[in-house]
Coordinates of C-alpha atoms in Angstrom, one line a residue:
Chain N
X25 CA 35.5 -17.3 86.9
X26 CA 38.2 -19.5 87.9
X27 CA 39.2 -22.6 85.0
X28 CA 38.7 -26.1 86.6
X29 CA 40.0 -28.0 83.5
X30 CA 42.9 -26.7 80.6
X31 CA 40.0 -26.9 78.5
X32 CA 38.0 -24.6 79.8
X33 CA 39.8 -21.9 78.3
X34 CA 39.0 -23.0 74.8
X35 CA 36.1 -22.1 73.1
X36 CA 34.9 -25.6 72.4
X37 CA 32.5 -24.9 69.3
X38 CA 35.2 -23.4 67.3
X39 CA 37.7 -26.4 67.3
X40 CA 39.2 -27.6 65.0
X41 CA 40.9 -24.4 64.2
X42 CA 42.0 -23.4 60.9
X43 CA 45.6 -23.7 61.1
X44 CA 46.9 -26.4 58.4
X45 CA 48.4 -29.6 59.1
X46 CA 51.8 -29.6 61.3
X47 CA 51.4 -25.6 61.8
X48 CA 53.2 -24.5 65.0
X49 CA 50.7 -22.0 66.1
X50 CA 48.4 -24.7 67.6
X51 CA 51.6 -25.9 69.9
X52 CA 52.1 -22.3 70.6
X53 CA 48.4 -21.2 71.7
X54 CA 49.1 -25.1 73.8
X55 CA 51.5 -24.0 75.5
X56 CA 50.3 -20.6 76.0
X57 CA 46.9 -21.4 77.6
X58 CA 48.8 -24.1 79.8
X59 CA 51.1 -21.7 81.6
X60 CA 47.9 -19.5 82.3
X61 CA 45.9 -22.1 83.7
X62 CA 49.0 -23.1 85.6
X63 CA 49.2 -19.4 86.7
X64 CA 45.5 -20.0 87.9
X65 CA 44.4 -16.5 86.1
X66 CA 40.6 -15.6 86.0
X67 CA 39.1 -15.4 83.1
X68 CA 37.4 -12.5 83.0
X69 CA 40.2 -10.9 84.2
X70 CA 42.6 -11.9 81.0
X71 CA 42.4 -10.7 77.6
X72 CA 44.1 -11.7 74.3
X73 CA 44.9 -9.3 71.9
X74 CA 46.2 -10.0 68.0
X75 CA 46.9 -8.5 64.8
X76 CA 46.3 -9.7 61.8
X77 CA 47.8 -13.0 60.2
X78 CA 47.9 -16.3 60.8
X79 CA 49.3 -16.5 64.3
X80 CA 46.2 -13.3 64.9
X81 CA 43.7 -16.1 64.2
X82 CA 44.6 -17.8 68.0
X83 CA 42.4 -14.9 70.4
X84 CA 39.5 -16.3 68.2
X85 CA 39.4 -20.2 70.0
X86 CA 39.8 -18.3 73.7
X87 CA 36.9 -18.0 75.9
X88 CA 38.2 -14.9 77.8
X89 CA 38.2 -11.7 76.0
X90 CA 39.7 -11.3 73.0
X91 CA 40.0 -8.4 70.3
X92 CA 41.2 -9.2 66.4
X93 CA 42.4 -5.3 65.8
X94 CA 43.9 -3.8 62.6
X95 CA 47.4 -4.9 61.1
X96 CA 50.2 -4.1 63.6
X97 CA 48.2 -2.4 66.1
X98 CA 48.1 -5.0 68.3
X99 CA 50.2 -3.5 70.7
X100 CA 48.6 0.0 70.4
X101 CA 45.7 -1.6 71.7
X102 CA 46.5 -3.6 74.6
X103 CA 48.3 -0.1 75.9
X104 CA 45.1 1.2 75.7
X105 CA 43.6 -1.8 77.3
X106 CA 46.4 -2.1 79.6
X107 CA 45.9 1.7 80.6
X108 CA 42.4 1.4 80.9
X109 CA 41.6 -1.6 83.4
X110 CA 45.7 -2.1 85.2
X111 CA 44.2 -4.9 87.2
X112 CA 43.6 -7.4 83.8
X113 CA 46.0 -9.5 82.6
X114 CA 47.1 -8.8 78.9
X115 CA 48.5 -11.0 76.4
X116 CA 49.4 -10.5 73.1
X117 CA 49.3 -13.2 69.8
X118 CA 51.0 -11.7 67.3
X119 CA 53.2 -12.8 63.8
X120 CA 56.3 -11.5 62.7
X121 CA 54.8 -9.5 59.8
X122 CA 52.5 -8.2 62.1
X123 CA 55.1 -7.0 65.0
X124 CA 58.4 -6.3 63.2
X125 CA 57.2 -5.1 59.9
X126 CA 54.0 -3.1 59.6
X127 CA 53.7 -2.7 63.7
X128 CA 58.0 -2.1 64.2
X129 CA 57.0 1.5 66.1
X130 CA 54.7 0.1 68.2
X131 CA 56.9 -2.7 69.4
X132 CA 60.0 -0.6 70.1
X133 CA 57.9 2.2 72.0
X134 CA 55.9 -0.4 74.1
X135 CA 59.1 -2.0 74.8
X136 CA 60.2 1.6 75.6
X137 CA 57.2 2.4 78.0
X138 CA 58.0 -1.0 79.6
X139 CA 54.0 -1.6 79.5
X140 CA 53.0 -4.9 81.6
X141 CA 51.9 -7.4 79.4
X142 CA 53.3 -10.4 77.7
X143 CA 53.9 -10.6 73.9
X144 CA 54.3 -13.8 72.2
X145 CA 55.2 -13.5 68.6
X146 CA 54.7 -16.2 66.4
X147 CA 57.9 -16.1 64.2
X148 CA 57.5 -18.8 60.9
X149 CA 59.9 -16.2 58.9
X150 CA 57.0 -15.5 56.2
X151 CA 53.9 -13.6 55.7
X152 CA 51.6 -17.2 55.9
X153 CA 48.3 -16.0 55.5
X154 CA 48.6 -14.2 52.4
X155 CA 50.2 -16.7 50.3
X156 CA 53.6 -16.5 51.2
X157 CA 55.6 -13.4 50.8
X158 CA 58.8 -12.2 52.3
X159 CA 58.3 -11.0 55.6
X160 CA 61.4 -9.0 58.0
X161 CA 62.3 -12.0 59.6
X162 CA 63.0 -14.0 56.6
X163 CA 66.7 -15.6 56.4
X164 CA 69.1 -14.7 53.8
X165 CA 69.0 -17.2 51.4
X166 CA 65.3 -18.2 51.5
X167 CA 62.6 -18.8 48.9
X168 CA 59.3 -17.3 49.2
X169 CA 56.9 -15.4 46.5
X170 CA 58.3 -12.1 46.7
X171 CA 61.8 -13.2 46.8
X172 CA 62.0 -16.2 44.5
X173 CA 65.9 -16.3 44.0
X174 CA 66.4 -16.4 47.5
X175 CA 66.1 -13.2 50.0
X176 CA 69.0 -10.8 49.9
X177 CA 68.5 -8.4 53.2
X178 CA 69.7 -9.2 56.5
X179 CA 66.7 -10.5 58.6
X180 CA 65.7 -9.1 62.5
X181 CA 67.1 -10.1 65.5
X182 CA 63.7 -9.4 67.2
X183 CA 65.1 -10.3 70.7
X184 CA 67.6 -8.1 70.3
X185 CA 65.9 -5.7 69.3
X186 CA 63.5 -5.6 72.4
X187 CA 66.7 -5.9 74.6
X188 CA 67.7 -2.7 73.1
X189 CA 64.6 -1.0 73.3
X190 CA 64.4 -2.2 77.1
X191 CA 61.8 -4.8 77.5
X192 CA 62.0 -6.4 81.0
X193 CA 61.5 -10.1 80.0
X194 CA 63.3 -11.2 76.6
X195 CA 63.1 -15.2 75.4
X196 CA 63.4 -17.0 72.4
X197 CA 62.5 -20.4 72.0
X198 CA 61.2 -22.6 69.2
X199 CA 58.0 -24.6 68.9
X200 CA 59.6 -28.0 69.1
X201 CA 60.9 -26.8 73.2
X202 CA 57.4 -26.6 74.2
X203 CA 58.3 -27.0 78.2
X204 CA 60.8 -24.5 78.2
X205 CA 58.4 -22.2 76.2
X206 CA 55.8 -22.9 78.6
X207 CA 57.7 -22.3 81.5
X208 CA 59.0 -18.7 79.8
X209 CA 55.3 -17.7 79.1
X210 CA 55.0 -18.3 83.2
X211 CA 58.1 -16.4 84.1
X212 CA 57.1 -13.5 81.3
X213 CA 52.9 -13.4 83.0
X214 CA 55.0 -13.3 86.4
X215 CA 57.2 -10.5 85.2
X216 CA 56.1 -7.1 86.0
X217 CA 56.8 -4.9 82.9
X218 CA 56.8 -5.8 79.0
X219 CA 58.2 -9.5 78.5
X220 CA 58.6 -10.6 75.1
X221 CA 59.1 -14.3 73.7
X222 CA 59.3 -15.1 70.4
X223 CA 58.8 -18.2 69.2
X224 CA 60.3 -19.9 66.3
X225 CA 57.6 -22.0 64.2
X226 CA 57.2 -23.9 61.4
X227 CA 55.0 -23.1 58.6
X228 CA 55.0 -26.1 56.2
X229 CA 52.6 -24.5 54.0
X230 CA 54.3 -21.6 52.4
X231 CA 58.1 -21.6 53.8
X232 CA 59.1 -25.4 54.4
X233 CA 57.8 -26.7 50.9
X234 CA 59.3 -23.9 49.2
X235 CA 62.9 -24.0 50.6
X236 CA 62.8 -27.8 50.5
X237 CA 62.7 -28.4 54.2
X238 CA 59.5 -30.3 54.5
X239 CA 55.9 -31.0 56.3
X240 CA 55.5 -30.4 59.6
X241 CA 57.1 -32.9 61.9
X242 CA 60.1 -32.4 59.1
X243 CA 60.3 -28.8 60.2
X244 CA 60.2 -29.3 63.5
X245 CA 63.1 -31.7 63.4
X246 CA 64.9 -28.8 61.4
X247 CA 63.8 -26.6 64.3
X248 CA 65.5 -28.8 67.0
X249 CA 68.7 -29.8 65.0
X250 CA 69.6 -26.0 64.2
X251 CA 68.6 -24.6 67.8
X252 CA 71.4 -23.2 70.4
X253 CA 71.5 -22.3 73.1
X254 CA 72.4 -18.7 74.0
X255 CA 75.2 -19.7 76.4
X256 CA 76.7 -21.9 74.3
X257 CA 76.7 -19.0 71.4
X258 CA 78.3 -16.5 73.4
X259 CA 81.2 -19.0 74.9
X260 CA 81.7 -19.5 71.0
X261 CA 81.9 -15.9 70.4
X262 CA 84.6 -15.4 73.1
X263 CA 86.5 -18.4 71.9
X264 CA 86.5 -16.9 68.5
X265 CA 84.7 -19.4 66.9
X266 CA 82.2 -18.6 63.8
X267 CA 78.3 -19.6 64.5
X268 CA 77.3 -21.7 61.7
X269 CA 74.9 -20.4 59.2
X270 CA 70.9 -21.3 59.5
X271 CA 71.2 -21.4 63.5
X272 CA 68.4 -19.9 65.6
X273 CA 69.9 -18.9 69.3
X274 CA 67.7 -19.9 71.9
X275 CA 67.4 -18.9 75.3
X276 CA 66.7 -16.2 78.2
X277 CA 68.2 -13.5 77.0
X278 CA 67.7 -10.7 79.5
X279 CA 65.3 -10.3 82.7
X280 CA 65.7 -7.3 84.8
X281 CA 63.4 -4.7 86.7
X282 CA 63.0 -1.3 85.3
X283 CA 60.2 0.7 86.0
X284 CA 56.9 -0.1 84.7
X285 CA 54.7 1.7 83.7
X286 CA 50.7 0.5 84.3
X287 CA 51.8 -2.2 86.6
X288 CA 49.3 -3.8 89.0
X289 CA 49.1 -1.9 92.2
Chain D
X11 CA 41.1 -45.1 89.1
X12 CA 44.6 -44.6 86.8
X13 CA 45.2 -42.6 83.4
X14 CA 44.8 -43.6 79.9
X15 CA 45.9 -41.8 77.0
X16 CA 43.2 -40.7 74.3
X17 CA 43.3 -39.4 71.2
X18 CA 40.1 -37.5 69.7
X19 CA 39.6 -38.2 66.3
X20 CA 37.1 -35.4 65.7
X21 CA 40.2 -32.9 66.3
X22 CA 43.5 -34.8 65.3
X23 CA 44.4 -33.6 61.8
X24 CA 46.8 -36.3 61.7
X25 CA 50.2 -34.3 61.4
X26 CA 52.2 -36.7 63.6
X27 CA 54.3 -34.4 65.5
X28 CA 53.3 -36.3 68.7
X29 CA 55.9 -39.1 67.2
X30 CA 59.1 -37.0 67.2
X31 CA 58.6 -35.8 70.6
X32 CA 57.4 -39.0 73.1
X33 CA 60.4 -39.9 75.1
X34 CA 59.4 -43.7 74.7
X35 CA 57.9 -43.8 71.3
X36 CA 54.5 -43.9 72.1
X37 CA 52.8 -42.8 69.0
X38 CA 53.7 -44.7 65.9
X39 CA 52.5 -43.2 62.6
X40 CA 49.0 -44.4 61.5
X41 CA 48.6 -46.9 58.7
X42 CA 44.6 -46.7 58.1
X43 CA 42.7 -44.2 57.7
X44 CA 39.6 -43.3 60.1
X45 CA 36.1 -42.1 58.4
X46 CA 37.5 -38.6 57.6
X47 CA 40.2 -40.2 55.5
X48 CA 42.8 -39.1 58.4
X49 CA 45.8 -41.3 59.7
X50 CA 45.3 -40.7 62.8
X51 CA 48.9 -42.2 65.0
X52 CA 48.3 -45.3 66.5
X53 CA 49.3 -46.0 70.3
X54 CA 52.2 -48.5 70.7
X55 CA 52.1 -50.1 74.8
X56 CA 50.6 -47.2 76.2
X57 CA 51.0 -48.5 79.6
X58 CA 54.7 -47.0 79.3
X59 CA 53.2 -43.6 79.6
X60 CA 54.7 -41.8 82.8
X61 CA 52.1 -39.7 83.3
X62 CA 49.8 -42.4 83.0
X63 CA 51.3 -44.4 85.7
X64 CA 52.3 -42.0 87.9
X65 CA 50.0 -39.2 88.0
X66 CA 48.4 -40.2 91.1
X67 CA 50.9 -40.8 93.2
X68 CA 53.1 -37.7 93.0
X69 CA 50.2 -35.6 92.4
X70 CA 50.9 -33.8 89.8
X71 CA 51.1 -33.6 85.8
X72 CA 54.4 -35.4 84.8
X73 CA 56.0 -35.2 81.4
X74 CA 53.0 -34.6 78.7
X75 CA 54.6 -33.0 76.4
X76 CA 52.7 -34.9 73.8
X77 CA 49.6 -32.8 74.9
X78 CA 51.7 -30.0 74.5
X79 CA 52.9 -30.0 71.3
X80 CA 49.6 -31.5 69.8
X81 CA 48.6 -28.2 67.7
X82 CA 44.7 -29.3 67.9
X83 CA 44.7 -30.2 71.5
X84 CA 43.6 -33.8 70.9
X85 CA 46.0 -35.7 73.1
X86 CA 44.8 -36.0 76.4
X87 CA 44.0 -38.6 79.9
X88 CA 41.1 -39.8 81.1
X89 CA 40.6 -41.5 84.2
X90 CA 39.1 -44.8 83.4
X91 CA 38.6 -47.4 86.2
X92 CA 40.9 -50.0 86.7
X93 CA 40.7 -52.9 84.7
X94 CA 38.6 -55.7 86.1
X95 CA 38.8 -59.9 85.2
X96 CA 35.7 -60.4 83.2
X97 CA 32.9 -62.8 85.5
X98 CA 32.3 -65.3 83.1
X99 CA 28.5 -65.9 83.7
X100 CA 27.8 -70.0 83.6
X101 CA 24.1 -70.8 82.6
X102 CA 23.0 -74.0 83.7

């Protein structure tokens, strides 16, 4: 069954979702389900897998399949679904806790397999869901429950991380670019092999109250004003020049062809 | 037949990020609250709205990224009819 209308891929008795007020992960499931009706997929030929977190919540409002599976197994799972039927098209919601923490094997060895599917990973730099906690991704510096003078351990660098590990598609982008997000989602579905874009969002709940940044349209100005652009980072590496502190690179980082394993034939 | 912006009140949760990111200011933070007790933004000269105006004519979406970012998908057009002079009916 082909969509006629964007909203045809929501399931319409389960809006309004949960998220709180000014949470990024509506923008993100936005643009998400805007690049695949653009892509004109079927949907009973697409499927949505998750974790567990906040960002897992978003398979729950589509109305293609969708599995909710254990904490950081998400990508264990959609290799098996991947595997299983090579003709659907995969996707994968999933958090930072969820991906870099609990499920860090399973990212670096799908990204390893090169397994054709497209992860997008909901980065707010906390654990959201269960009240706050540092999570991997969380800055130096930063407040949250579990690190309450400010965290000490040098955060991931996801995207490099799956650049390393040999992912095929690698973006980062943050939930205030939503057209260049959407259009990476459409290049990543397009890209044969494992593409992977995270997305930088705001969580005004646990982490922008805490560190003093703000509600939701305040974090999403912090978003923009600290955002650059991968280019312009690496021209300030050559030149010598020190990348101020609390700056999130965006950008395409890498896009390539190696060979892919489960690949539409 | 032209494009009119809409909010739905039943899903806006009233977090105004739509006003940081319309290119001409469209959405103006609410001042009174609906029956949920939500400040839902108001809509200042929507007729400025590109996709709105132009949608028909290239064919295509244009802009929208107020639809985009809108985490509970409650922005969206509808095609209304275009506006007609009111008959002003004269009883004798």
């Amino acid at each position: 069954m082909k969509a006629q209308v964007k909203e045809d891929w929501f399931r319409k008795d389960r809006l309004p979702h949960i998220f709180c007020v000014g949470c990024g992960n509506g923008t993100i499931i936005n643009c998400v389900v805007d690049a695949v009706f653009h892509l004109d997929l079927d949907i009973d030929k697409t499927v949505f897998l998750s974790g567990i977190g906040c960002s897992s919540r978003a398979p729950g409002y589509m109305a293609s399949d969708s599995l909710h599976t254990t904490h950081g197994r998400a990508l264990a799972f959609a290799t098996g679904v991947k595997l299983g039927r090579p003709e659907f098209d995969v996707i994968v919601y999933t958090g930072d806790g969820d991906l870099a923490a609990i499920g860090g094997n399973h990212f670096i060895h799908a990204c390893r397999r090169n397994i054709d599917m497209t992860v997008v990973c909901m980065n707010n730099q906390i654990y959201g869901m269960t009240g706050g906690q540092g999570s991997p991704c969380t800055p130096i510096g930063k407040l949250s429950t579990t690190t309450p003078y400010g965290a000490q351990e040098t955060p991931f660098d996801l995207c490099e991380l799956a650049v390393g590990a040999g992912a095929n598609y690698v973006a980062r982008w943050t939930s205030y670019h939503v057209k260049e997000l959407r259009n990476a989602v459409i290049t990543g579905i397009e890209t044969p092999g494992l593409s992977f874009i995270e997305v930088l969002c705001q969580c005004p709940t646990s982490f922008g109250n805490k560190n003093k940044i703000g509600e939701g349209v305040e974090h999403a100005s912090y978003l923009r004003k600290n955002a650059m652009l991968l280019q312009k980072a690496r021209r300030m590496e050559e030149e010598g020049k020190k990348i101020p502190p609390e700056t999130f690179i965006v950008g395409e980082y890498v896009k390539r062809s190696r060979p892919v394993m489960g690949g539409k034939t | 037949m032209m494009k009119q912006l809409t909010i739905n009140e039943t899903l806006c949760k009233g977090c105004n990020l739509c006003t940081i990111i319309c290119p001409y200011r469209i959405f103006q933070i609410g001042t009174t609250p609906n029956r949920r007790g939500i400040y839902i933004p108001k809509l200042y000269k929507p007729g400025r709205c590109t996709n709105c105006r132009l949608q028909d004519l290239y064919g295509r979406q244009l802009c929208g990224t107020c639809a985009l970012i809108c985490p509970d998908q409650a922005i969206s057009w509808e095609t209304v009819s275009q506006y007609k002079k009111p008959e002003i009916m004269i009883e004798y």
